Coordinates of C-alpha atoms and ligand atoms in Angstrom, one line a residue:
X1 CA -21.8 27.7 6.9
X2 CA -20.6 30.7 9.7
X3 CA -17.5 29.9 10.9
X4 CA -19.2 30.2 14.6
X5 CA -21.2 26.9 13.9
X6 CA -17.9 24.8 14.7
X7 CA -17.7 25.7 18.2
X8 CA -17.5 24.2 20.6
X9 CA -17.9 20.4 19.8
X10 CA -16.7 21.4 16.1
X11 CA -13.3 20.0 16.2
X12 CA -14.5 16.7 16.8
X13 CA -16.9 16.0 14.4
X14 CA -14.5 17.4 11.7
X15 CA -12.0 14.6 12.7
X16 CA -14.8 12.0 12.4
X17 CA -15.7 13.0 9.1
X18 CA -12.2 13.1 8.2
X19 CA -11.7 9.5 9.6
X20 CA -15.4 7.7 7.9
X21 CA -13.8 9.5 4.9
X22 CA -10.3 7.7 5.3
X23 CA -12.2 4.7 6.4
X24 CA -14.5 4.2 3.3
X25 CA -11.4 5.1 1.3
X26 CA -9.5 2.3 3.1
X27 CA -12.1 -0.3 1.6
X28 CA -9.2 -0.4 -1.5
X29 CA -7.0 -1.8 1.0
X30 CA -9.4 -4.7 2.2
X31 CA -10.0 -5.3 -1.3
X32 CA -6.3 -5.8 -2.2
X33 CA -5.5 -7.6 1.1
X34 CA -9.1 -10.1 0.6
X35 CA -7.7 -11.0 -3.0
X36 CA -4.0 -11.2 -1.8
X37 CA -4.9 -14.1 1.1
X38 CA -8.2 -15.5 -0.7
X39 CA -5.9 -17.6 -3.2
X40 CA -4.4 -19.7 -1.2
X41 CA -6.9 -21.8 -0.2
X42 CA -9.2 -21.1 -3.3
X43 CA -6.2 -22.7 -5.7
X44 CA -6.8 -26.0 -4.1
X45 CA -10.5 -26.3 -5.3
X46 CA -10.0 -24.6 -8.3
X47 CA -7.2 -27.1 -9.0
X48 CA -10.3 -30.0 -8.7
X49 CA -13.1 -28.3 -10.8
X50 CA -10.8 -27.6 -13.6
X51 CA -8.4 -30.8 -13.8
X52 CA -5.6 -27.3 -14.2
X53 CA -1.8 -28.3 -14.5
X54 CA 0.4 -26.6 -12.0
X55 CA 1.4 -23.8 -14.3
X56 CA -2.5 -22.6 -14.9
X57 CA -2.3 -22.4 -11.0
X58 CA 0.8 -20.4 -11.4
X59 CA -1.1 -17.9 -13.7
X60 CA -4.6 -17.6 -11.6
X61 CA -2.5 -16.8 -8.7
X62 CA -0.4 -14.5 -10.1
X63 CA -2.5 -12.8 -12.7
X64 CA -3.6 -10.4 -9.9
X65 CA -0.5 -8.7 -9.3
X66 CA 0.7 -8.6 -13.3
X67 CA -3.3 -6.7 -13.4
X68 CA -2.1 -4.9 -10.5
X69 CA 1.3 -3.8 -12.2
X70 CA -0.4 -2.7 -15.2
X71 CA -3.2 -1.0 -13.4
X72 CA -0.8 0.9 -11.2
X73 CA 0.9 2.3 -13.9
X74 CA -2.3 3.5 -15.9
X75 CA -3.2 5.2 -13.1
X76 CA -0.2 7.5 -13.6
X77 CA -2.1 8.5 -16.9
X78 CA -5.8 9.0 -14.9
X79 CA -4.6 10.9 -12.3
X80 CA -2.9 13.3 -14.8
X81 CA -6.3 13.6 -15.9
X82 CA -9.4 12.8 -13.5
X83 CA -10.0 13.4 -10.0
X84 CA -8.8 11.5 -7.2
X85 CA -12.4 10.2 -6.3
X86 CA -13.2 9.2 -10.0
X87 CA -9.9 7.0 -10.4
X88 CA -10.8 5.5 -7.0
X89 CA -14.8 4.8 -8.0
X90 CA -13.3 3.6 -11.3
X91 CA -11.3 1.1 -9.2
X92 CA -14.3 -0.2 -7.4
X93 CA -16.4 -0.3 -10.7
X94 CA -13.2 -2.6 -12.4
X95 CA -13.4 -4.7 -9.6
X96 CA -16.8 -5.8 -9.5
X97 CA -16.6 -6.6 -13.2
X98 CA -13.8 -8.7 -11.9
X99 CA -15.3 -10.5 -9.2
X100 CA -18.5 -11.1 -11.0
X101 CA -16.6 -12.5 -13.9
X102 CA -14.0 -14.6 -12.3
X103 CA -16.8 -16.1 -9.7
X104 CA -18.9 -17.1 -13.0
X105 CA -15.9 -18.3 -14.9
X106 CA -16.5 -21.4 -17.1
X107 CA -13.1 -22.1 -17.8
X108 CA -9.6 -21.3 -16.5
X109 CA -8.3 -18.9 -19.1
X110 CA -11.6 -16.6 -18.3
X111 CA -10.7 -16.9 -14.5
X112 CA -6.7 -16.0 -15.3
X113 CA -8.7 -13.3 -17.4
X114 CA -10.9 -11.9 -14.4
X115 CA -8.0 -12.2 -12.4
X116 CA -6.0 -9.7 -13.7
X117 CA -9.3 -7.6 -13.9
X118 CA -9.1 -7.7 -10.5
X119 CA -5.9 -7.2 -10.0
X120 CA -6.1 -4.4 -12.7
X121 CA -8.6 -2.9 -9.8
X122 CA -5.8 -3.5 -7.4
X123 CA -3.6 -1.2 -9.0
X124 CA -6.0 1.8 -9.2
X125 CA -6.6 1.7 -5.5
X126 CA -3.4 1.3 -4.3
X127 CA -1.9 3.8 -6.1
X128 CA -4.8 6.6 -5.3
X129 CA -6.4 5.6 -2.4
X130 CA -3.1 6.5 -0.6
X131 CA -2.7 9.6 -2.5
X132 CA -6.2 10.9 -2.0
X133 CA -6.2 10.3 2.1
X134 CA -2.9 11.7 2.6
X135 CA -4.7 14.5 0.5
X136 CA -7.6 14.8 2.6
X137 CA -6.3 14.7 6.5
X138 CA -4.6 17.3 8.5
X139 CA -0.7 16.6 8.9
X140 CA -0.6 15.6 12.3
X141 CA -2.2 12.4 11.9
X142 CA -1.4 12.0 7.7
X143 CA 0.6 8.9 9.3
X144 CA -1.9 6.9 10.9
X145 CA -4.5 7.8 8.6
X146 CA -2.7 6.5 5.7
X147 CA -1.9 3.5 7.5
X148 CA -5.6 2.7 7.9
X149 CA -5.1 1.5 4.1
X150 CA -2.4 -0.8 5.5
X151 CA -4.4 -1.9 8.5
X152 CA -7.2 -2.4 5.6
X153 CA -4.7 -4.5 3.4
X154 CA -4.0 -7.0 6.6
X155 CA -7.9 -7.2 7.6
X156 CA -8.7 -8.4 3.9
X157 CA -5.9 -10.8 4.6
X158 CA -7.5 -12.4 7.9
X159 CA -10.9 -11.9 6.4
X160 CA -9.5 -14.5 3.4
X161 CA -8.1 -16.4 5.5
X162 CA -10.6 -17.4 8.0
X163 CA -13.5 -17.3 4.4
X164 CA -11.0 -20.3 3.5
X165 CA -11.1 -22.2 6.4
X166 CA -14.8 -21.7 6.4
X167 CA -15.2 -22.8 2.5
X168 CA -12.5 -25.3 2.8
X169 CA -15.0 -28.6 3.5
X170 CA -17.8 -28.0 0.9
X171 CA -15.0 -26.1 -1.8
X172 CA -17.0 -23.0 -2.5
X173 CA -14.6 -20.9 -4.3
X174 CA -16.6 -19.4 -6.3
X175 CA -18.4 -17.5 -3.4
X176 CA -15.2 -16.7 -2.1
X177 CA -14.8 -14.7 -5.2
X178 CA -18.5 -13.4 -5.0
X179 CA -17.8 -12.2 -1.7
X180 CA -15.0 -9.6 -2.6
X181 CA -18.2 -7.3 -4.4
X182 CA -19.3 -6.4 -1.3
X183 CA -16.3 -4.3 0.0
X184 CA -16.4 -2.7 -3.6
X185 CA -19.6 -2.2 -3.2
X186 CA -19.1 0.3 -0.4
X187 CA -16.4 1.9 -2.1
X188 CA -18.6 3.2 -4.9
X189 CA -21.0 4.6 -2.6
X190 CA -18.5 6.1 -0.5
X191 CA -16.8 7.9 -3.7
X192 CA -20.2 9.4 -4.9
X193 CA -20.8 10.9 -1.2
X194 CA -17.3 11.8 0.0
X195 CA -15.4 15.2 -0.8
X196 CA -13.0 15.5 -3.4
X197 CA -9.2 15.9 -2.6
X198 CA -8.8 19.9 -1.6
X199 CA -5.3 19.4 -2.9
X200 CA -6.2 18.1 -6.2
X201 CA -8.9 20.9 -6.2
X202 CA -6.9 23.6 -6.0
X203 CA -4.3 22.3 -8.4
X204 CA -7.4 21.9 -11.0
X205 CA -8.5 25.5 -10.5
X206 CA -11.5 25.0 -8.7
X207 CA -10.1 27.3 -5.8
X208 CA -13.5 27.8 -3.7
X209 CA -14.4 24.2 -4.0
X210 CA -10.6 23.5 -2.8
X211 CA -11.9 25.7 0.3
X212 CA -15.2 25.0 0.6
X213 CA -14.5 21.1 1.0
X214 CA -11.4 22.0 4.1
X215 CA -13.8 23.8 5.7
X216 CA -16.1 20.5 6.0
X217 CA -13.0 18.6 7.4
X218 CA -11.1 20.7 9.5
X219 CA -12.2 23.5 12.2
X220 CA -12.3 26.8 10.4
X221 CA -11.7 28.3 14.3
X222 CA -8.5 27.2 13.9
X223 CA -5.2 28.8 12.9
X224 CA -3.6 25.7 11.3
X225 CA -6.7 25.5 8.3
X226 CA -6.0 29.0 7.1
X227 CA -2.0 28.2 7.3
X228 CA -2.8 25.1 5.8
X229 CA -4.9 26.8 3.0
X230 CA -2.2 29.3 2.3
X231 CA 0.5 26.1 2.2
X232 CA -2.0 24.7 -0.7
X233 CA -1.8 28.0 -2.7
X234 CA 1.8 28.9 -2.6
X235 CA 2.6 25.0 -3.5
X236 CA 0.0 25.0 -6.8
X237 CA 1.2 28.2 -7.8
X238 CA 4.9 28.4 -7.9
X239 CA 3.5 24.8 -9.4
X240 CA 1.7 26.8 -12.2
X241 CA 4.5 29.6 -12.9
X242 CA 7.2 26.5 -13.7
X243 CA 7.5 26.9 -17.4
X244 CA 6.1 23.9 -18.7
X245 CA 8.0 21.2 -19.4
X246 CA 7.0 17.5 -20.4
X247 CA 6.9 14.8 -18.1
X248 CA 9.6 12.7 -19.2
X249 CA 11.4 15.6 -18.5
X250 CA 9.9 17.0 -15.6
X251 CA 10.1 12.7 -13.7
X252 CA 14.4 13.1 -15.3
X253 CA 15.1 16.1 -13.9
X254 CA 17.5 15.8 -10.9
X255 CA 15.4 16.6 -8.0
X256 CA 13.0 14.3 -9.7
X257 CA 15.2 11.2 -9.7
X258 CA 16.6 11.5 -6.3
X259 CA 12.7 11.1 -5.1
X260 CA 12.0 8.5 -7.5
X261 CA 15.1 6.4 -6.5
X262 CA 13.9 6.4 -2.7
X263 CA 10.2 6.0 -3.8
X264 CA 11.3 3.0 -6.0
X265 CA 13.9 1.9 -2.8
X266 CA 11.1 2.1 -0.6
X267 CA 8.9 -0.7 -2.5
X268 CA 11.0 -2.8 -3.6
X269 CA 12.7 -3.7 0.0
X270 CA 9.5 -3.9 1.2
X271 CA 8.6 -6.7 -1.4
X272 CA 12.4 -8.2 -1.7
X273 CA 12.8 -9.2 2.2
X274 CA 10.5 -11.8 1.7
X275 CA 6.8 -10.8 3.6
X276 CA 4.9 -12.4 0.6
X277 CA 6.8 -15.3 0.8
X278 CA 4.9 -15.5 4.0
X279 CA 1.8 -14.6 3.3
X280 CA 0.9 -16.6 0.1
X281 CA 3.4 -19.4 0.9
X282 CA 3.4 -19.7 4.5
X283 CA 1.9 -23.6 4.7
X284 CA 4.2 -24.8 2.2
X285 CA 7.1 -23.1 4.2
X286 CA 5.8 -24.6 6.8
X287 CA 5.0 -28.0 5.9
X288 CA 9.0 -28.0 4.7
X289 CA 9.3 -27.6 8.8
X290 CA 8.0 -30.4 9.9
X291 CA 4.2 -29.6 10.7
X292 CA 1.2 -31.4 9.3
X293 CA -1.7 -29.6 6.7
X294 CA -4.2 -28.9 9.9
X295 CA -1.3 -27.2 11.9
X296 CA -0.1 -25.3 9.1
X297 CA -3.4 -24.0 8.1
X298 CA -4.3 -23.2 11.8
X299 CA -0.7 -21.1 11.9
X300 CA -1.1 -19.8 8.7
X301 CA -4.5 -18.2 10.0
X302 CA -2.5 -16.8 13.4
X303 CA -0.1 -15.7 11.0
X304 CA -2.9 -13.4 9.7
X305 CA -4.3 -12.6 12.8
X306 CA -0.6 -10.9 14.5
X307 CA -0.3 -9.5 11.2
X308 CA -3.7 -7.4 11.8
X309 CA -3.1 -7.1 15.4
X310 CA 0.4 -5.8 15.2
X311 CA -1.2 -2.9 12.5
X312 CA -3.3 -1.9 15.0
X313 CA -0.5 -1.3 17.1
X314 CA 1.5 0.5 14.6
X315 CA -1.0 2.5 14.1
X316 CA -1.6 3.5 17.4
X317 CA 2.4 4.9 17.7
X318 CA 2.8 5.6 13.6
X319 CA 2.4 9.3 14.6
X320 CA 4.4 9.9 17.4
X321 CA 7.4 8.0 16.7
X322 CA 9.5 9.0 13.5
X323 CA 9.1 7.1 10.6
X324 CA 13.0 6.4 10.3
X325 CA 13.5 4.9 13.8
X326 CA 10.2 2.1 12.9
X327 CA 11.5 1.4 9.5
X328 CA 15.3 0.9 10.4
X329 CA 14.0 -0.3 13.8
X330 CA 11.7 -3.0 11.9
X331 CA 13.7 -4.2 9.5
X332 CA 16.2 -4.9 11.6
X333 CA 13.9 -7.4 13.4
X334 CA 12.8 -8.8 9.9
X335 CA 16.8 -9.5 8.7
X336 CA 17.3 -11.4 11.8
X337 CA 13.9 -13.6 12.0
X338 CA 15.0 -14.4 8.2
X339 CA 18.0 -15.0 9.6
X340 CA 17.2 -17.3 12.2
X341 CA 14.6 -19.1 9.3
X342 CA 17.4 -19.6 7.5
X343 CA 19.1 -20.9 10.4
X344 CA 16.8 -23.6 11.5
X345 CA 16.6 -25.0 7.7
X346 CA 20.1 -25.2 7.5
X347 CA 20.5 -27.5 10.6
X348 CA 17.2 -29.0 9.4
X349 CA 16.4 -31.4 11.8
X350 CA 12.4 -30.2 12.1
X351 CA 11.7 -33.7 14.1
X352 CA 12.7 -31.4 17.8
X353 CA 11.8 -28.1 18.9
X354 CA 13.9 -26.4 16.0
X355 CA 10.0 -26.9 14.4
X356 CA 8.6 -24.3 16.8
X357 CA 11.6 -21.9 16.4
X358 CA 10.9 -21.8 12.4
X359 CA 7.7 -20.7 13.4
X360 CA 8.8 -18.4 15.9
X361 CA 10.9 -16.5 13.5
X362 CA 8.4 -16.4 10.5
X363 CA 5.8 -15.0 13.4
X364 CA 8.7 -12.5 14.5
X365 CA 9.1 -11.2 10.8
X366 CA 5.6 -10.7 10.7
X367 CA 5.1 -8.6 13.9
X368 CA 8.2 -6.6 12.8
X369 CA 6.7 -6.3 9.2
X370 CA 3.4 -4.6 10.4
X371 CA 4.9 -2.1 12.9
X372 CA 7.3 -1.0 10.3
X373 CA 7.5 -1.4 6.5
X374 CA 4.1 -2.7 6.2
X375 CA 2.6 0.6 6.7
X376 CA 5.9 2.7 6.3
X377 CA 5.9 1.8 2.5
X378 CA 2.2 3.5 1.6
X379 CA 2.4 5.8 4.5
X380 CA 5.8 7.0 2.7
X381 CA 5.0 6.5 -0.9
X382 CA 2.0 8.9 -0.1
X383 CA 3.8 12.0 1.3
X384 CA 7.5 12.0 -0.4
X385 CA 7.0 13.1 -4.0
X386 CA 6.2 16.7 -4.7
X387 CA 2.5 17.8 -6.1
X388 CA 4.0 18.6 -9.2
X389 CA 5.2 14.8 -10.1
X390 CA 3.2 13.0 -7.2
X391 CA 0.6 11.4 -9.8
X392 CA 2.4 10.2 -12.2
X393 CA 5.6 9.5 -9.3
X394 CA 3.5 7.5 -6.9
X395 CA 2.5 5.6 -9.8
X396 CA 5.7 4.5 -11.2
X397 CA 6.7 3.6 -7.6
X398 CA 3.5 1.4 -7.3
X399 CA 4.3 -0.6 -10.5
X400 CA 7.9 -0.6 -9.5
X401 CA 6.6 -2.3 -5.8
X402 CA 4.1 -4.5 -7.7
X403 CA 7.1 -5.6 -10.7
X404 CA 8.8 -7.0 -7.5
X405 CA 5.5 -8.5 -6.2
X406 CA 4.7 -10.7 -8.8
X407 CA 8.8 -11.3 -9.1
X408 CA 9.1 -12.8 -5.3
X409 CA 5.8 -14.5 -5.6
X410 CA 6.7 -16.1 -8.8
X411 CA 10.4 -17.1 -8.1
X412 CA 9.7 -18.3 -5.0
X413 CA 8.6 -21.9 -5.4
X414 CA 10.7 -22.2 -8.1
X415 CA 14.0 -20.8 -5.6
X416 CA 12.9 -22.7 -2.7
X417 CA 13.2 -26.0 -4.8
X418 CA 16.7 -25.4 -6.4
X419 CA 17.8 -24.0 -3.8
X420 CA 16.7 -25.2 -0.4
X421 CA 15.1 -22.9 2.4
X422 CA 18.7 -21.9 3.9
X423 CA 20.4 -20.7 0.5
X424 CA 16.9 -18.7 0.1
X425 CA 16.2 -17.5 3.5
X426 CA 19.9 -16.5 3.7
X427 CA 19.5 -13.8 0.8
X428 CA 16.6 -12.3 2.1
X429 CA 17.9 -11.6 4.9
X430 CA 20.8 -10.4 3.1
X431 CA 18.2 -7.8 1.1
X432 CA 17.2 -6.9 4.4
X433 CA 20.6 -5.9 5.8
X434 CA 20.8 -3.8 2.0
X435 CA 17.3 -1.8 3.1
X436 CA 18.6 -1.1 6.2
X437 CA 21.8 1.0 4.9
X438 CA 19.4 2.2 1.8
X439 CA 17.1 4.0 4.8
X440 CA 20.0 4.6 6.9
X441 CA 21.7 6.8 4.0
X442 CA 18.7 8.1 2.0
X443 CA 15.2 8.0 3.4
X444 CA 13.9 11.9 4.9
X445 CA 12.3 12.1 8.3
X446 CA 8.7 13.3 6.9
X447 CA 6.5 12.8 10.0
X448 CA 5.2 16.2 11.4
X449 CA 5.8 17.8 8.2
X450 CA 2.9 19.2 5.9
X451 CA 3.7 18.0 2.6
X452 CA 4.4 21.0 0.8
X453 CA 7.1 21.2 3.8
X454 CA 8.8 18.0 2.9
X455 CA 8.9 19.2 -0.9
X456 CA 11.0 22.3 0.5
X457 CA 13.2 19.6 2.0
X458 CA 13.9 17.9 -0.9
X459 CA 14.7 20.9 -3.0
X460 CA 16.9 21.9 0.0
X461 CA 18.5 18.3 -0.3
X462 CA 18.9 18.7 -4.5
X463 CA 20.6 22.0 -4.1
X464 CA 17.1 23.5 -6.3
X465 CA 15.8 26.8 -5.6
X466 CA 12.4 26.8 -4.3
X467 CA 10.5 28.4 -6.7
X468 CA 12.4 26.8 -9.6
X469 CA 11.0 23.8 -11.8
X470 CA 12.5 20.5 -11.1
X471 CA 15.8 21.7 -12.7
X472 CA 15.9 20.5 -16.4
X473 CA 18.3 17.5 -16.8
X474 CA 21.8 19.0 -17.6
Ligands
BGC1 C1 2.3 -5.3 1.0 C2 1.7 -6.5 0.5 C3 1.6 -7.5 1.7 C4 0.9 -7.0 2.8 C5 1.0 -7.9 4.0 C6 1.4 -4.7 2.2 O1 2.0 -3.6 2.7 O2 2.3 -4.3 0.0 O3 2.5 -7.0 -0.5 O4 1.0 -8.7 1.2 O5 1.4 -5.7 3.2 O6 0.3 -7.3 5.2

């Protein structure tokens, strides 16, 4: 193609390739959100076809994110190895399987089984779906790009939600299930048709597809694709003139571990202030406040409608505000509505207004969730760690975030018994106030900066010489 063909409408139809390519990409995210909001109305039917005790509930619930855990970290291992688009169409393909087997599932051992197939799916495209659009789009709108997955996650969410309420007289659940193939369905496609990662390319060798594929997605008229080429070489080869060193080595080395430790920081606040608390518990919190099944359902859905809504809005301002001022900003908002939660069940008197307050706060935790660390976690996770570790790194920190997942989800119920809603609320909102000196103290600005910029940063941080390996342990 002549470089004159991109004038003078060029620039945009490079940036809506860019964003159908993000968007197809995102169809991880609505898979991971539909499966994440799907169960809690699907439990109760499941509970009547099977006669299952409480603790079989217990596992079909939370099957998907122990799949997800383990799939997250396999992907460490793939991504060492295969391309960005074949770990994501592997994804879609382990999904399916999934879907198919858990909506055909005779018993509830081969549903707990499917489950975690699913989840297993989960964990593939949350760790590289991330990776490969922050990969793929130019840095100045890497941010809101990335948080297309997030917007994704919360769509699959209200999608679930509103299947649910749909389902919920005639107790279809195993359509519900069925349902989840299509979205992976479009995945597939998308990975067989859509470019590979021009990053990954490069790093892999294949230097004139590497260039070849930017030139489809950005405007070769402009300055910033040749500086942004030039980036990409200089990064993959003082990359390939590191001695070689193993991995364990290369993810212990210093510079290494101060990344990892905000990576890791990064996912588990995001899981340990509570927002899945909300989101797979909210009508049993809020039956404990006073409000009847049909209220709680109804809220439960609005819950999942501002939680979409609000995305939208982040992602509207993700790129021109920095990504330090929305997550300290947000969680600020998120360790007060827990707070206030915490609050209202202590004086626990749900017969009087103190009702609409509880919901008021869980609502206000939401809203603050999605402008901030709902997004600011993938969005982060996706530009922070260095090429030569960001595989395998963002795959630790995924399995990390999911570990405390499934922790929260499981504990829950079990905490909110023994302990009562204001003990509980109390010490999330305690973890919250512990995230917000953790980003205060230790998180890098990264917005505006190409990533090979932010990897200077952190060597600048580390004390590391730019050109040096990831300084072996001393
Ligand atoms: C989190 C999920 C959560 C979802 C809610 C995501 O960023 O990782 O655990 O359920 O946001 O919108």
């Amino acid at each position: 193609m002549s470089v004159s063909a991109a004038a003078p409408s060029g620039p945009r139809s490079y940036q809506v390739r860019t964003w159908m390519a993000a968007a197809i990409a995102g169809m991880g995210g609505l898979l991971f959100g539909y499966d994440t909001g799907m169960i809690s109305g699907a439990q109760l039917f499941i509970e009547q076809d099977f006669d299952v005790s409480a603790g079989g509930i217990g596992l079909v619930v939370s099957a998907v994110t122990a799949g997800a855990l383990v799939g997250a970290l396999l992907s460490s291992g793939l991504t060492a190895r295969w391309s960005r688009r074949a770990v994501i169409a592997l994804s879609a393909v382990v999904f399916i399987v999934g879907a198919v087997a858990a909506a055909a599932a005779p018993s509830v051992a081969v549903l707990v089984a499917a489950r975690f197939v699913i989840g297993l799916g989960i964990g593939f495209a949350s760790t590289v779906v991330p990776l490969y659009i922050a990969e793929l789009v130019p840095v100045a709108s890497r941010g809101s790009m990335v948080a297309l997955f997030q917007l994704a996650i919360t769509l699959g969410i209200l999608v679930a939600y509103l299947v649910n309420a749909a389902y919920a007289d005639d107790g279809e659940w195993r359509a519900v299930f069925a349902l989840a193939c299509a979205p992976a369905t479009v995945l597939l496609l998308g990975m067989l048709v859509l470019p590979e990662s021009p990053r990954w390319l490069f790093a892999a060798g294949r230097e004139d597809e590497a260039r070849r594929v930017l030139e489809t997605l950005r405007d070769p008229d402009d300055p910033q694709t040749a500086r942004e080429l030039e980036e990409i070489r200089a990064t993959v080869e003082a990359d390939r003139a590191r001695p070689r060193e193993s991995l364990a080595r290369a993810l212990t080395s210093p510079l290494a571990r101060m990344i990892l430790v905000v990576g890791i920081g990064l996912g588990v606040f995001q899981q340990i202030t509570g927002i899945n608390t909300i989101i797979y518990y909210a009508p049993t919190i809020l039956g404990k406040a006073g409000l009847g099944t049909e209220s709680s359902v109804m809220a439960t859905a609005g819950i999942g409608g501002l939680n979409f809504v609000a995305t939208i809005v982040a992602l509207a301002v993700v790129d021109r505000i920095n990504r330090r001022t929305m997550l300290i900003g947000g969680m600020a908002g998120m360790a007060l509505s827990m707070a206030v939660l915490a609050v209202t069940f202590a004086v626990d008197d749900f017969d009087g207004p103190l009702r609409w307050v509880a919901v008021g706060s869980l609502l206000a935790f939401i809203a603050c969730f999605a402008v901030s660390w709902g997004w600011g976690f993938w969005v982060m996770a996706s530009e922070i760690y260095p090429l030569f570790i960001r595989g395998q790194a963002v795959s630790i920190g995924n399995a990390v975030q999911w570990t405390a997942n499934f922790a929260v989800s499981l504990l829950f119920p079990i905490l909110l018994a023994a302990w009562g809603g204001a003990v509980l609320f109390s010490v999330l909102a305690g973890f919250g106030v512990l995230a917000l000196v953790f980003t205060y103290r230790l998180v890098p600005e990264t917005r505006g900066l190409t990533l090979e910029e932010i990897e200077r940063e952190w060597r600048r941080r580390a004390g590391v010489a730019d050109d040096a390996a990831a300084a072996p342990a001393a």
